[in-house]
GROMACS .gro file of C-alpha atoms in nm:
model
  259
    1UNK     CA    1  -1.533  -6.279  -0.112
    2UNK     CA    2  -1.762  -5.990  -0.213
    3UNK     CA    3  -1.651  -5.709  -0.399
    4UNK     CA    4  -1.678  -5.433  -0.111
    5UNK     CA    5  -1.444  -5.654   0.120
    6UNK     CA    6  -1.194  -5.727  -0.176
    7UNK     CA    7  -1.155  -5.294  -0.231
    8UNK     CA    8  -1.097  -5.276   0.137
    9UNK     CA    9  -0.845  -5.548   0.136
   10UNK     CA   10  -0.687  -5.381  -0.141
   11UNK     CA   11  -0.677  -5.014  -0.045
   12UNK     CA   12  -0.536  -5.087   0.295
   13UNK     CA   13  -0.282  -5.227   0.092
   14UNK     CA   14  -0.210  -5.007  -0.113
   15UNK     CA   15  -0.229  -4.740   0.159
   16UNK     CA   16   0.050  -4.948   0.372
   17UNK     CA   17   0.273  -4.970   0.046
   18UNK     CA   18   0.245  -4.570  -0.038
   19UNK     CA   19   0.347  -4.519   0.366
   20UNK     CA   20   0.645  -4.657   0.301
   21UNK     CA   21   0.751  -4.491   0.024
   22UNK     CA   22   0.938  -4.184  -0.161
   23UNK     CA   23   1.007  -4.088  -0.496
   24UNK     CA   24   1.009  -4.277  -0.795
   25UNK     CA   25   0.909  -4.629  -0.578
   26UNK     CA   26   0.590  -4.433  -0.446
   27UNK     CA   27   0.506  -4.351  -0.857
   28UNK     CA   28   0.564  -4.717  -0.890
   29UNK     CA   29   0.329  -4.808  -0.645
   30UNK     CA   30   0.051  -4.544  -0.807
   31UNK     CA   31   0.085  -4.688  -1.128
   32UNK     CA   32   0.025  -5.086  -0.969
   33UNK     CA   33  -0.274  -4.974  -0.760
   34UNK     CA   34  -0.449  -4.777  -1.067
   35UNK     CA   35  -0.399  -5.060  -1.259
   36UNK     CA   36  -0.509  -5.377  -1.015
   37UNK     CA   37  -0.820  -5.528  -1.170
   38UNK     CA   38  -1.001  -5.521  -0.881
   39UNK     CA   39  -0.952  -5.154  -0.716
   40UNK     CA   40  -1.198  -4.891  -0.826
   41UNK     CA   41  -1.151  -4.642  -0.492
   42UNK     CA   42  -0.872  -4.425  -0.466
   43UNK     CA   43  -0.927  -4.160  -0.233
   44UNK     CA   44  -0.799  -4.309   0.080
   45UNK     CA   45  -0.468  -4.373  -0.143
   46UNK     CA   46  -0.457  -4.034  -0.246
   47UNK     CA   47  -0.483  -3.906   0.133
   48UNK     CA   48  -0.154  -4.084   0.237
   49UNK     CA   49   0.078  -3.781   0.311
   50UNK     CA   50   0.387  -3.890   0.121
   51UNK     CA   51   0.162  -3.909  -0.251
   52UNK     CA   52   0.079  -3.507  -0.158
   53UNK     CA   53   0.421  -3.448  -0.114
   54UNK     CA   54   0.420  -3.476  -0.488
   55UNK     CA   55   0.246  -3.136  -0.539
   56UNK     CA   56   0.480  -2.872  -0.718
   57UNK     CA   57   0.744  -3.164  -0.765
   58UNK     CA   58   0.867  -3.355  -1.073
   59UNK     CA   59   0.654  -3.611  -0.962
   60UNK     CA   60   0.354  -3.457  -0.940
   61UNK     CA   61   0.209  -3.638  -1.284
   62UNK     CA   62   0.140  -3.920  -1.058
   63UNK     CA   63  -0.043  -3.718  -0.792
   64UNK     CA   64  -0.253  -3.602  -1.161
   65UNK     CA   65  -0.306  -3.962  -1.266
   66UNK     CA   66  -0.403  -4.074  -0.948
   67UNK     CA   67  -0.682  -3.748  -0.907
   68UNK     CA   68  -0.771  -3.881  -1.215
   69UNK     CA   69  -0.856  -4.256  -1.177
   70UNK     CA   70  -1.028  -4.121  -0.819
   71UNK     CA   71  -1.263  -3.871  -1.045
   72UNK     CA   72  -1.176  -3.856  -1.419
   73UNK     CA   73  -1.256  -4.024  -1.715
   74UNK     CA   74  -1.132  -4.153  -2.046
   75UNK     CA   75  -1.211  -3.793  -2.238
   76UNK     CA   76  -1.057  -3.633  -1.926
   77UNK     CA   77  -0.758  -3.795  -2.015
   78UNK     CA   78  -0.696  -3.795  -2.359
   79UNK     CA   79  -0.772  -3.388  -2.315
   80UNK     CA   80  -0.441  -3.390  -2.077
   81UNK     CA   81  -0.265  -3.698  -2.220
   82UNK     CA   82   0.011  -3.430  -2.225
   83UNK     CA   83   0.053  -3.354  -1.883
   84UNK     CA   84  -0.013  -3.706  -1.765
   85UNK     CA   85   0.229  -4.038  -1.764
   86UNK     CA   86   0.175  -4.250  -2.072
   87UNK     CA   87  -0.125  -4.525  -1.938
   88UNK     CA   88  -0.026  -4.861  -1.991
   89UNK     CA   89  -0.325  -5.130  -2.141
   90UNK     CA   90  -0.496  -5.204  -1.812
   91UNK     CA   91  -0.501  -4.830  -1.714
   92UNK     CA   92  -0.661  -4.771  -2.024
   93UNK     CA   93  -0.902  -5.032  -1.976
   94UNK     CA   94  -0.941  -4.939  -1.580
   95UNK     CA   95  -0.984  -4.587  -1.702
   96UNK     CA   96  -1.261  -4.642  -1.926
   97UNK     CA   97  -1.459  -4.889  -1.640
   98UNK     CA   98  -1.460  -4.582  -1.440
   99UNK     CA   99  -1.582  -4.369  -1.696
  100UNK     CA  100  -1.872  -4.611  -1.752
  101UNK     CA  101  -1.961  -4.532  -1.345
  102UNK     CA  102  -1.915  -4.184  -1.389
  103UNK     CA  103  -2.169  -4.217  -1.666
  104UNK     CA  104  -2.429  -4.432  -1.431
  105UNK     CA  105  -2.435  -4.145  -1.172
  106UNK     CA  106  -2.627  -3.908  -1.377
  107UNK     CA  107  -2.870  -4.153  -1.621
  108UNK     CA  108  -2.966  -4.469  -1.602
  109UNK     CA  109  -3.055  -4.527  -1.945
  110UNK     CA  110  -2.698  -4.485  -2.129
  111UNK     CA  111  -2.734  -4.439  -2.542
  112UNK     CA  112  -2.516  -4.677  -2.739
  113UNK     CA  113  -2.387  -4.407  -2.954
  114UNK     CA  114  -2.294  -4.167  -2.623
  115UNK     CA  115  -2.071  -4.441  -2.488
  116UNK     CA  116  -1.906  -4.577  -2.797
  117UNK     CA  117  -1.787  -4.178  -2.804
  118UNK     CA  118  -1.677  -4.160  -2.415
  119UNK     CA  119  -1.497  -4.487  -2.476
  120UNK     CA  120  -1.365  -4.463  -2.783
  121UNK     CA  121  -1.519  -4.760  -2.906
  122UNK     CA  122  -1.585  -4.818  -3.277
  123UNK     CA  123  -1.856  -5.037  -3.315
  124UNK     CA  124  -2.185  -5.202  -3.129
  125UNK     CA  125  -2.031  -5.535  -3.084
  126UNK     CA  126  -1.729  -5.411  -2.904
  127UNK     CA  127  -1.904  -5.169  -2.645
  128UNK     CA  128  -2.177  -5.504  -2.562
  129UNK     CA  129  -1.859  -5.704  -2.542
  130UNK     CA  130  -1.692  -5.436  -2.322
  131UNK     CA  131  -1.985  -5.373  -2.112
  132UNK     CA  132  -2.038  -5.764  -2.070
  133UNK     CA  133  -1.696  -5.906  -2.019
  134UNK     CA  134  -1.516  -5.574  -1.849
  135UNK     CA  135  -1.815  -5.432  -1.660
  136UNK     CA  136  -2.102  -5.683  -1.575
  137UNK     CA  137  -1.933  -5.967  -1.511
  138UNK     CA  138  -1.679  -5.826  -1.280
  139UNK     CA  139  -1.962  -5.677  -1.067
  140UNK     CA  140  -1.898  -5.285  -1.096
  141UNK     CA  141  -2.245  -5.271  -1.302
  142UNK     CA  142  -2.579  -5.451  -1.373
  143UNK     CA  143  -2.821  -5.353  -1.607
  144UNK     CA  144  -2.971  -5.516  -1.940
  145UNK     CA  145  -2.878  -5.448  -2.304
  146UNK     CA  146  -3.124  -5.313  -2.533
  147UNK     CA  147  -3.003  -5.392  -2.881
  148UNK     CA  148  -3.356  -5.274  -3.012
  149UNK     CA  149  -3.354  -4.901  -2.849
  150UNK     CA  150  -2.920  -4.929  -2.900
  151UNK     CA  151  -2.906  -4.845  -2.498
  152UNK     CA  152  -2.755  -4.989  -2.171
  153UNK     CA  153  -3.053  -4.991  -1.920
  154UNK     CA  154  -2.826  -4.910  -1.581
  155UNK     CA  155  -2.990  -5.108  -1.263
  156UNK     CA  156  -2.650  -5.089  -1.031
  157UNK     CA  157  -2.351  -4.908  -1.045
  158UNK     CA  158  -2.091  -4.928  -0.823
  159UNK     CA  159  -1.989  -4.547  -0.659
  160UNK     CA  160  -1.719  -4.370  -0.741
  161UNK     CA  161  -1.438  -4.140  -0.510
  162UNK     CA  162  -1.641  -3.828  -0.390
  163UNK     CA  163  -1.507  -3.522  -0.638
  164UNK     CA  164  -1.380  -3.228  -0.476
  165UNK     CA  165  -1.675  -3.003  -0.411
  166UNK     CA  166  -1.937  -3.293  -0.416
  167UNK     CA  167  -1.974  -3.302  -0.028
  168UNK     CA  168  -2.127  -2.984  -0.033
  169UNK     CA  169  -2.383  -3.125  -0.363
  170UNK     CA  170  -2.450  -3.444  -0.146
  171UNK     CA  171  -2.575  -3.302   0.183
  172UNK     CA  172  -2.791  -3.073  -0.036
  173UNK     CA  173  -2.945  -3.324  -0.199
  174UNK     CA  174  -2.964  -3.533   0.147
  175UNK     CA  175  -3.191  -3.218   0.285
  176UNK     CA  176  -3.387  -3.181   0.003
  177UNK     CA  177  -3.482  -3.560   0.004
  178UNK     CA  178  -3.522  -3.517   0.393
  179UNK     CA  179  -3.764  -3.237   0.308
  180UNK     CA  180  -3.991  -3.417   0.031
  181UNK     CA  181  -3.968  -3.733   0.274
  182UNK     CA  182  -4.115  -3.518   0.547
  183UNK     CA  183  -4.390  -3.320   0.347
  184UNK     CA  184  -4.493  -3.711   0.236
  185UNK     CA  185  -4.513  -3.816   0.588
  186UNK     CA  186  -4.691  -3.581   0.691
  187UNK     CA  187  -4.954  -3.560   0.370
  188UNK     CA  188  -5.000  -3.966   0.497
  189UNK     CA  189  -5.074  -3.915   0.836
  190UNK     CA  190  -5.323  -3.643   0.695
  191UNK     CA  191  -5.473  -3.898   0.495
  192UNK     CA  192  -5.453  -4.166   0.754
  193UNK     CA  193  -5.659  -3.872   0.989
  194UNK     CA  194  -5.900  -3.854   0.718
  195UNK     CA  195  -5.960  -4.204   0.671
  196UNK     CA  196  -5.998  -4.235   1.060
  197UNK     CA  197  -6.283  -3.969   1.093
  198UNK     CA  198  -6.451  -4.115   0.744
  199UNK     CA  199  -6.457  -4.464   0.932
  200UNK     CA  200  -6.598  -4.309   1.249
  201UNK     CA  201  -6.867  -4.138   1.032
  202UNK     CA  202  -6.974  -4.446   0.861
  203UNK     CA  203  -7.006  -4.637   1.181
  204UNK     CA  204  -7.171  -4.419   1.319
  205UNK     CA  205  -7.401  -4.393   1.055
  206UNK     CA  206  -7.423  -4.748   1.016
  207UNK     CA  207  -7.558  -4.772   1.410
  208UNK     CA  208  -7.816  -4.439   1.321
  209UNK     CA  209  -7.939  -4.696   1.070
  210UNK     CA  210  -7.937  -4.996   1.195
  211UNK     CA  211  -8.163  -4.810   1.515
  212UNK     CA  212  -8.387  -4.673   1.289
  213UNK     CA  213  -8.444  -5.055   1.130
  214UNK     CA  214  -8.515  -5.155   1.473
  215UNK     CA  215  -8.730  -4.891   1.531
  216UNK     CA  216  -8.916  -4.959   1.234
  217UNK     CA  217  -8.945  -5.329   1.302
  218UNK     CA  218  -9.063  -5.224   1.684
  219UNK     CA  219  -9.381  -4.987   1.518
  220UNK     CA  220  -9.458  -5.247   1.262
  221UNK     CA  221  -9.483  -5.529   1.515
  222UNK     CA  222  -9.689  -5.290   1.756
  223UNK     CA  223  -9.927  -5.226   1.480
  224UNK     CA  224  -9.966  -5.570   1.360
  225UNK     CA  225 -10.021  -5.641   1.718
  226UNK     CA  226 -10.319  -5.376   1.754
  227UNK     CA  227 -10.500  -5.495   1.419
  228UNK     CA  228 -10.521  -5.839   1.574
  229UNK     CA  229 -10.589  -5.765   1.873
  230UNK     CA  230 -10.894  -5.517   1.668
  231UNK     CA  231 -11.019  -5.847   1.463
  232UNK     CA  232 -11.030  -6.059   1.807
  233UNK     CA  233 -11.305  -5.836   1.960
  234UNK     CA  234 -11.519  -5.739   1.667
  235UNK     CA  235 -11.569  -6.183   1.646
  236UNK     CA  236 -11.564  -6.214   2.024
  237UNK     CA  237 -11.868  -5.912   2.071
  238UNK     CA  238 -12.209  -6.131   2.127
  239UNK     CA  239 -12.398  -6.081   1.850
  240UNK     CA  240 -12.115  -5.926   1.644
  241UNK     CA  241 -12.088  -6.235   1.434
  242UNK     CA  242 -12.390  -6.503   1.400
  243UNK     CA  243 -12.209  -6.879   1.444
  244UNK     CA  244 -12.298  -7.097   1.188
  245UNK     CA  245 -12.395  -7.389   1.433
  246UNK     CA  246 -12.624  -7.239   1.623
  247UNK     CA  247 -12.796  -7.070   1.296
  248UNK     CA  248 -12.810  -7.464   1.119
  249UNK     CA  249 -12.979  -7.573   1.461
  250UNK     CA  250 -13.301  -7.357   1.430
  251UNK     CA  251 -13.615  -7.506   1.257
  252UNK     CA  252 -13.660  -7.424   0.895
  253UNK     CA  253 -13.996  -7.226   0.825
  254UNK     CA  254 -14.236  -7.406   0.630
  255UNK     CA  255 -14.394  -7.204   0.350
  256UNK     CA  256 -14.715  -7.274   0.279
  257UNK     CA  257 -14.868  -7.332  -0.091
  258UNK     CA  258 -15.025  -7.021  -0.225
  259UNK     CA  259 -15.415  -7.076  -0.254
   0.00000   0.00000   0.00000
């Protein structure tokens, strides 16, 4: 089963299980979901109607911790651990997965020395172990570590809950890369025009030439065809040329001895 299936499995569960509850159950049921393994949305979770009934209630630290594991991260908390239900270990360790996301979204080259601050994480060891075991190998990023440069190269990273606010961000950034995408298309079919008419010109070029050739050949072969036809007469003309036979055949005049 591929991850993407597995979240929706997961958050319609989770979604079912807040329907049906109130109170203190429905803060239990916040607390499971934030702290499966496997779940990494939270949005649809925090739409059920009963978890906003929370708002302005003394339960309303759960409707906080849940905003916070759909958009927070691990600094996020620890600047409102006071306002926020103690985490319990896989929280914390859920917590700081998501952080690594939120971290992906913006850079794709992550410094060593930026994340072992965001996470809290003491040495290089630990982050490549917690990047390795807790993020890579259960699928929510791939990328390569660079022990050399001390930085995780990001190639995939799973998406976060969209932040309040964000919509607006996205579709902006949808029409802008609508607009570049369109100015490109059009600059190629210019360029596709141009190579057209260039090919048309060197064709037609090509045939100017290659009639000219022909041309050539046709007054070369005329000529050549004159000049013999020249040499033919001047040895045909009687008298023109003396022929060696007949010249051998006349008698040889005797000269006679001086006296």
């Amino acid at each position: 089963m591929d991850i993407e299936q597995r979240q929706a499995e997961l958050i319609d569960h989770f979604v079912k299980q807040a329907s049906n509850q109130k109170g203190a159950a429905l803060g239990s049921v916040i607390v499971e979901a934030t702290s499966h393994p496997s779940l990494f949305a939270f949005s649809e979770i925090l739409a059920v109607p009963n978890i906003a009934e929370f708002e302005g209630t003394e339960n309303s630290k759960y409707l906080d911790m849940l905003r916070l594991f759909a958009h927070g991260t691990w600094s996020d908390y620890k600047n409102n651990a006071g306002h926020l239900p103690q985490l319990v270990p896989d929280q914390v360790l859920k917590l700081k997965q998501l952080t690594v996301l939120t971290l992906a979204e913006t850079n794709k080259v992550l410094p060593y020395d930026e994340l072992m601050e965001e996470l809290d994480v003491t040495n290089v060891r630990e982050l490549e172990d917690f990047l390795i075991n807790e993020c890579m190998y259960t699928g929510i990023v791939r990328g390569k570590l660079d022990q050399l440069r001390r930085c995780f190269e990001v190639q995939f990273a799973a998406g976060r809950d969209m932040r309040p606010g964000q919509l607006g961000s996205m579709i902006q950034t949808l029409s802008n890369w609508l607009t570049t995408s369109d100015n490109l298309l059009i600059s190629i079919q210019e360029k596709i025009k141009w190579a057209d008419t260039m090919n048309e010109m060197d064709k037609k070029h090509r045939k100017d030439l290659e009639e000219k050739v022909e041309e050539a050949k046709k007054s070369l072969s005329h000529k050549a065809d004159v000049d013999c036809r020249g040499h033919e007469e001047i040895y045909s003309e009687p008298g023109g040329v003396m022929d060696y036979e007949e010249d051998r055949g006349r008698p040889k005049r005797r000269r006679h001895p001086l006296s």
